[in-house]
Tab-separated table of C-alpha atoms in Angstrom:
chain	number	residue	atom	x	y	z
Y	1	MET	CA	-35.117	51.085	22.796
Y	2	THR	CA	-34.330	48.026	21.835
Y	3	SER	CA	-31.584	45.837	22.973
Y	4	THR	CA	-29.641	44.166	20.899
Y	5	VAL	CA	-28.834	39.940	21.758
Y	6	PRO	CA	-25.127	38.696	21.011
Y	7	SER	CA	-25.139	36.243	17.843
Y	8	THR	CA	-24.836	32.702	19.079
Y	9	THR	CA	-22.577	32.247	15.922
Y	10	SER	CA	-20.019	35.275	17.116
Y	11	LEU	CA	-15.920	34.120	17.312
Y	12	GLN	CA	-15.157	36.690	19.153
Y	13	PRO	CA	-12.515	35.643	22.246
Y	14	ALA	CA	-14.643	33.526	25.201
Y	15	ALA	CA	-14.060	35.881	28.620
Y	16	ALA	CA	-11.497	35.330	31.128
Y	17	GLY	CA	-12.093	31.710	32.699
Y	18	THR	CA	-14.302	30.586	30.304
Y	19	HIS	CA	-13.933	27.355	28.208
Y	20	TYR	CA	-15.652	25.584	25.548
Y	21	ALA	CA	-14.445	22.321	25.078
Y	22	THR	CA	-13.812	21.359	21.051
Y	23	VAL	CA	-16.254	18.394	19.597
Y	24	TYR	CA	-14.841	16.290	16.758
Y	25	GLY	CA	-18.053	15.331	15.117
Y	26	THR	CA	-18.979	12.862	11.565
Y	27	GLU	CA	-17.575	15.888	9.778
Y	28	ASP	CA	-14.302	16.350	11.212
Y	29	ILE	CA	-13.726	13.106	10.765
Y	30	LEU	CA	-14.980	12.954	7.034
Y	31	VAL	CA	-12.392	15.462	6.807
Y	32	SER	CA	-9.138	13.999	8.326
Y	33	LEU	CA	-10.035	10.705	6.027
Y	34	CYS	CA	-10.516	12.825	2.962
Y	35	ASN	CA	-7.127	13.884	3.670
Y	36	SER	CA	-5.868	11.170	3.818
Y	37	VAL	CA	-6.712	9.972	0.561
Y	38	THR	CA	-5.662	13.152	-0.992
Y	39	ARG	CA	-2.101	12.990	0.276
Y	40	VAL	CA	-1.404	8.987	-0.616
Y	41	LEU	CA	-3.060	9.070	-4.466
Y	42	SER	CA	-1.458	12.734	-4.824
Y	43	VAL	CA	2.263	11.511	-4.103
Y	44	ALA	CA	0.759	8.056	-6.071
Y	45	MET	CA	0.288	8.966	-9.218
Y	46	GLN	CA	2.862	11.949	-8.689
Y	47	GLY	CA	-0.348	14.856	-9.654
Y	48	PRO	CA	-3.147	16.406	-7.892
Y	49	VAL	CA	-6.011	14.684	-6.069
Y	50	HIS	CA	-9.074	17.336	-4.821
Y	51	TYR	CA	-11.869	16.873	-3.560
Y	52	SER	CA	-15.359	18.832	-3.440
Y	53	ALA	CA	-16.365	21.408	-0.669
Y	54	MET	CA	-19.966	19.842	-0.782
Y	55	VAL	CA	-20.553	16.407	1.440
Y	56	GLN	CA	-23.430	14.219	0.315
Y	57	ARG	CA	-25.700	13.337	3.875
Y	58	ILE	CA	-26.879	9.572	2.176
Y	59	THR	CA	-28.736	6.930	3.999
Y	60	LYS	CA	-26.471	3.601	3.316
Y	61	THR	CA	-23.175	2.578	1.170
Y	62	CYS	CA	-22.756	0.716	-1.937
Y	63	LEU	CA	-20.966	-0.488	-4.274
Y	64	LYS	CA	-20.528	1.219	-7.812
Y	65	PRO	CA	-20.022	0.145	-11.049
Y	66	ASP	CA	-16.727	-0.003	-12.362
Y	67	ILE	CA	-14.347	-0.685	-9.274
Y	68	GLY	CA	-15.613	-0.482	-5.722
Y	69	CYS	CA	-13.435	-0.898	-2.867
Y	70	PHE	CA	-14.165	-0.725	0.929
Y	71	VAL	CA	-12.679	-1.353	4.367
Y	72	LEU	CA	-14.210	-1.866	7.726
Y	73	PHE	CA	-12.518	-0.743	10.811
Y	74	ASP	CA	-13.500	-1.056	14.745
Y	75	GLY	CA	-12.197	-0.335	17.747
Y	76	GLY	CA	-12.436	3.073	19.460
Y	77	PHE	CA	-15.111	3.805	16.922
Y	78	SER	CA	-16.443	1.376	14.032
Y	79	GLY	CA	-16.857	2.498	10.445
Y	80	LEU	CA	-16.698	1.670	6.782
Y	81	VAL	CA	-15.198	3.248	4.419
Y	82	ILE	CA	-15.879	2.431	0.747
Y	83	LEU	CA	-13.870	3.924	-3.207
Y	84	ASN	CA	-15.637	3.470	-5.679
Y	85	PHE	CA	-14.009	4.354	-9.384
Y	86	SER	CA	-14.954	4.680	-12.516
Y	87	ALA	CA	-13.061	2.679	-15.232
Y	88	ASP	CA	-11.543	5.800	-16.208
Y	89	ALA	CA	-10.263	7.211	-12.775
Y	90	ALA	CA	-9.382	3.711	-12.369
Y	91	MET	CA	-6.919	3.986	-15.169
Y	92	GLU	CA	-5.963	6.721	-14.186
Y	93	VAL	CA	-4.736	6.094	-11.111
Y	94	TYR	CA	-3.454	2.401	-11.887
Y	95	GLU	CA	-1.437	3.749	-15.096
Y	96	ARG	CA	0.628	7.040	-13.334
Y	97	TYR	CA	1.057	4.649	-9.755
Y	98	MET	CA	2.913	1.844	-11.947
Y	99	LEU	CA	4.777	4.684	-13.800
Y	100	SER	CA	6.361	6.704	-11.670
Y	101	MET	CA	7.498	3.606	-9.524
Y	102	GLY	CA	9.913	2.734	-13.488
Y	103	MET	CA	7.619	0.325	-15.015
Y	104	SER	CA	7.208	1.176	-19.252
Y	105	SER	CA	3.839	1.923	-20.883
Y	106	ASP	CA	4.689	-1.445	-22.641
Y	107	ASP	CA	3.471	-3.652	-19.717
Y	108	LEU	CA	0.738	-1.613	-18.065
Y	109	ALA	CA	-2.138	-3.965	-18.463
Y	110	SER	CA	-5.032	-2.381	-21.184
Y	111	SER	CA	-8.870	-3.219	-18.931
Y	112	PHE	CA	-9.745	-2.505	-15.692
Y	113	THR	CA	-10.414	-5.593	-14.806
Y	114	SER	CA	-7.225	-6.705	-14.736
Y	115	ASP	CA	-6.186	-8.236	-11.644
Y	116	GLU	CA	-3.186	-5.958	-11.116
Y	117	VAL	CA	-5.248	-2.757	-11.927
Y	118	SER	CA	-7.103	-4.369	-8.356
Y	119	ASN	CA	-4.482	-4.977	-6.097
Y	120	VAL	CA	-2.973	-2.264	-6.991
Y	121	LEU	CA	-6.594	-0.363	-5.981
Y	122	GLY	CA	-6.352	-2.078	-3.597
Y	123	GLU	CA	-2.715	-1.325	-2.225
Y	124	LEU	CA	-3.296	2.070	-2.391
Y	125	MET	CA	-6.772	2.020	-0.785
Y	126	ASN	CA	-4.589	-0.163	2.685
Y	127	GLN	CA	-1.788	2.810	2.461
Y	128	VAL	CA	-4.724	4.860	2.450
Y	129	VAL	CA	-7.025	3.681	5.310
Y	130	GLY	CA	-3.457	3.168	7.247
Y	131	ASP	CA	-2.574	6.615	7.468
Y	132	PHE	CA	-5.746	7.802	9.013
Y	133	VAL	CA	-6.045	5.247	11.759
Y	134	SER	CA	-2.168	6.960	11.881
Y	135	LYS	CA	-3.786	10.228	12.401
Y	136	ILE	CA	-6.878	9.460	14.357
Y	137	ARG	CA	-4.804	8.164	16.840
Y	138	ARG	CA	-2.397	10.397	17.342
Y	139	GLU	CA	-5.022	13.361	16.422
Y	140	LEU	CA	-8.344	11.738	18.517
Y	141	GLN	CA	-6.208	10.095	21.237
Y	142	THR	CA	-8.299	6.135	20.517
Y	143	HIS	CA	-6.949	3.593	18.796
Y	144	ILE	CA	-8.953	1.930	15.926
Y	145	ARG	CA	-8.404	-1.381	13.555
Y	146	GLN	CA	-8.248	-2.608	10.296
Y	147	ASN	CA	-9.268	-5.306	8.112
Y	148	GLN	CA	-8.388	-6.251	4.419
Y	149	PRO	CA	-8.896	-3.065	1.712
Y	150	LYS	CA	-11.696	-6.056	0.218
Y	151	MET	CA	-12.015	-5.000	-4.427
Y	152	LEU	CA	-14.724	-6.175	-6.615
Y	153	VAL	CA	-14.534	-5.715	-10.561
Y	154	LEU	CA	-18.393	-5.007	-11.974
Y	155	ASN	CA	-18.872	-4.403	-15.287
Y	156	GLN	CA	-22.911	-4.638	-15.006
Y	157	PRO	CA	-25.064	-1.795	-13.239
Y	158	VAL	CA	-24.904	-3.893	-10.139
Y	159	VAL	CA	-25.480	-2.154	-6.761
Y	160	LEU	CA	-24.118	-4.115	-3.406
Y	161	SER	CA	-24.814	-2.728	0.064
Y	162	VAL	CA	-22.085	-3.605	2.522
Y	163	ASP	CA	-23.596	-4.362	5.909
Y	164	ALA	CA	-20.766	-2.736	8.693
Y	165	ASN	CA	-23.297	-3.712	11.979
Y	166	LEU	CA	-23.502	-0.104	13.187
Y	167	ASP	CA	-25.538	0.737	16.597
Y	168	GLN	CA	-26.187	4.317	15.053
Y	169	PRO	CA	-25.124	5.234	11.620
Y	170	GLU	CA	-23.276	7.981	9.606
Y	171	ALA	CA	-22.892	7.848	6.235
Y	172	ARG	CA	-21.930	10.200	3.977
Y	173	ARG	CA	-20.495	10.468	0.021
Y	174	VAL	CA	-17.794	13.255	-1.064
Y	175	THR	CA	-16.756	13.504	-5.142
Y	176	PHE	CA	-13.375	12.729	-5.605
Y	177	TYR	CA	-11.237	14.636	-8.741
Y	178	THR	CA	-8.227	13.426	-10.361
Y	179	ASN	CA	-5.936	15.059	-12.276
Y	180	ASN	CA	-7.212	14.682	-15.536
Y	181	ASN	CA	-10.759	15.064	-14.422
Y	182	ASN	CA	-11.979	11.469	-13.566
Y	183	ILE	CA	-13.495	11.004	-10.997
Y	184	PHE	CA	-14.488	8.211	-7.949
Y	185	TYR	CA	-15.829	8.548	-4.862
Y	186	LEU	CA	-15.517	7.917	-0.789
Y	187	GLU	CA	-18.470	6.724	0.966
Y	188	LEU	CA	-17.879	7.001	4.653
Y	189	ALA	CA	-20.273	5.085	6.964
Y	190	MET	CA	-19.621	5.271	10.686
Y	191	ASP	CA	-21.226	5.101	14.408
Y	192	ARG	CA	-22.445	8.251	15.449
Y	193	THR	CA	-19.893	9.722	17.687
Y	194	GLN	CA	-17.910	12.889	19.708
Y	195	PHE	CA	-14.803	12.979	20.536
Y	196	VAL	CA	-15.086	15.599	23.273
Y	197	LYS	CA	-10.773	17.992	24.032
Y	198	VAL	CA	-11.335	18.390	28.195
Y	199	CYS	CA	-7.741	18.317	28.180
Y	200	ASP	CA	-4.879	20.674	26.391
Y	201	PHE	CA	-2.838	17.961	24.139
Y	202	GLU	CA	-0.511	17.989	21.566
Y	203	PRO	CA	-1.394	16.023	18.593
Y	204	GLN	CA	1.606	13.569	18.550
Y	205	ALA	CA	4.097	14.905	15.279
Y	206	ALA	CA	3.905	12.230	12.704
Y	207	PRO	CA	6.202	10.107	12.070
Y	208	ASP	CA	8.859	10.743	9.333
Y	209	PRO	CA	10.631	8.128	8.141
Y	210	ASP	CA	13.835	9.133	7.008
Y	211	ALA	CA	14.618	10.352	9.339
Y	212	LEU	CA	14.225	7.168	11.420
Y	213	MET	CA	16.276	4.803	8.828
Y	214	GLU	CA	18.583	8.126	9.198
Y	215	GLN	CA	18.903	7.580	12.895
Y	216	VAL	CA	18.918	3.499	12.712
Y	217	ALA	CA	21.933	4.501	9.871
Y	218	GLY	CA	24.051	6.396	12.136
Y	219	SER	CA	23.418	3.610	15.392
Y	220	ASP	CA	24.422	1.244	12.530
Y	221	ALA	CA	28.085	3.384	11.922
Y	222	ALA	CA	28.630	4.541	15.037
Y	223	PRO	CA	28.821	0.977	16.898
Y	224	SER	CA	30.437	1.098	20.060
Y	225	PRO	CA	33.281	0.148	20.342
Y	226	ALA	CA	33.811	-3.708	22.719
Y	227	SER	CA	37.258	-4.398	24.344
Y	228	GLY	CA	38.527	-7.625	23.074
Y	229	PRO	CA	40.499	-10.777	25.134
Y	230	ASP	CA	43.709	-8.056	24.150
Y	231	ASP	CA	42.455	-5.206	25.790
Y	232	GLU	CA	40.864	-7.667	28.743
Y	233	THR	CA	44.663	-9.335	29.299
Y	234	GLU	CA	46.822	-6.057	28.811
Y	235	ALA	CA	44.396	-4.392	31.393
Y	236	LEU	CA	44.699	-8.246	33.910
Y	237	LEU	CA	47.966	-7.084	34.100
Y	238	ARG	CA	48.816	-4.105	34.641
Y	239	SER	CA	46.656	-4.354	37.827
Y	240	LEU	CA	48.769	-7.089	39.438
Y	241	GLY	CA	51.788	-4.805	38.409
Y	242	MET	CA	53.952	-6.436	35.642
């Protein structure tokens, strides 16, 4: 009689008293970053942005034509985020964002080499990394800080490498698609690290800006009544029997 060896990849629940630690690695952090990209750009462009289900493992990160943008971060772990836009993708992101902000199409820049296009993409990347940093703080209970995004417009096929001074680097590349199927790429390089969940906790909910503003407006609209000089005088007279 042959014995059957249970699969180590079984998703059956563990026996009572058995505990397996939850581990978060590079791919988990990458997915969190990709979700920040899709969330911020979808809101900015008022249209869907999605990424490929297949992720590339690469040996180094590079800035490539037509527009490359990068941000360094450090703290609990160090890393580098790069977004490489084609000219068509950059113009689509820029135009849809500015139109959603109420700008007339006649006032838009006509070329991806315009400083206005670079400024908008830099602002959006700052929002992306800010959203990512906030999620890392809430979900992994660690802290990282970012620097200001750097933009580089390349109208020549030049590839530049960015040295992030990582001890044991791991690098990934993800393909993104805009609503018009224009392509841009996200590249992430970070220290090889894992986060192991040793205690149960509930990740903090993302703060709701609208709820915070309503709370502040409510407190301002109903200030506590302050006693004026006349009230204080009347109270003193009553205490004296007058």
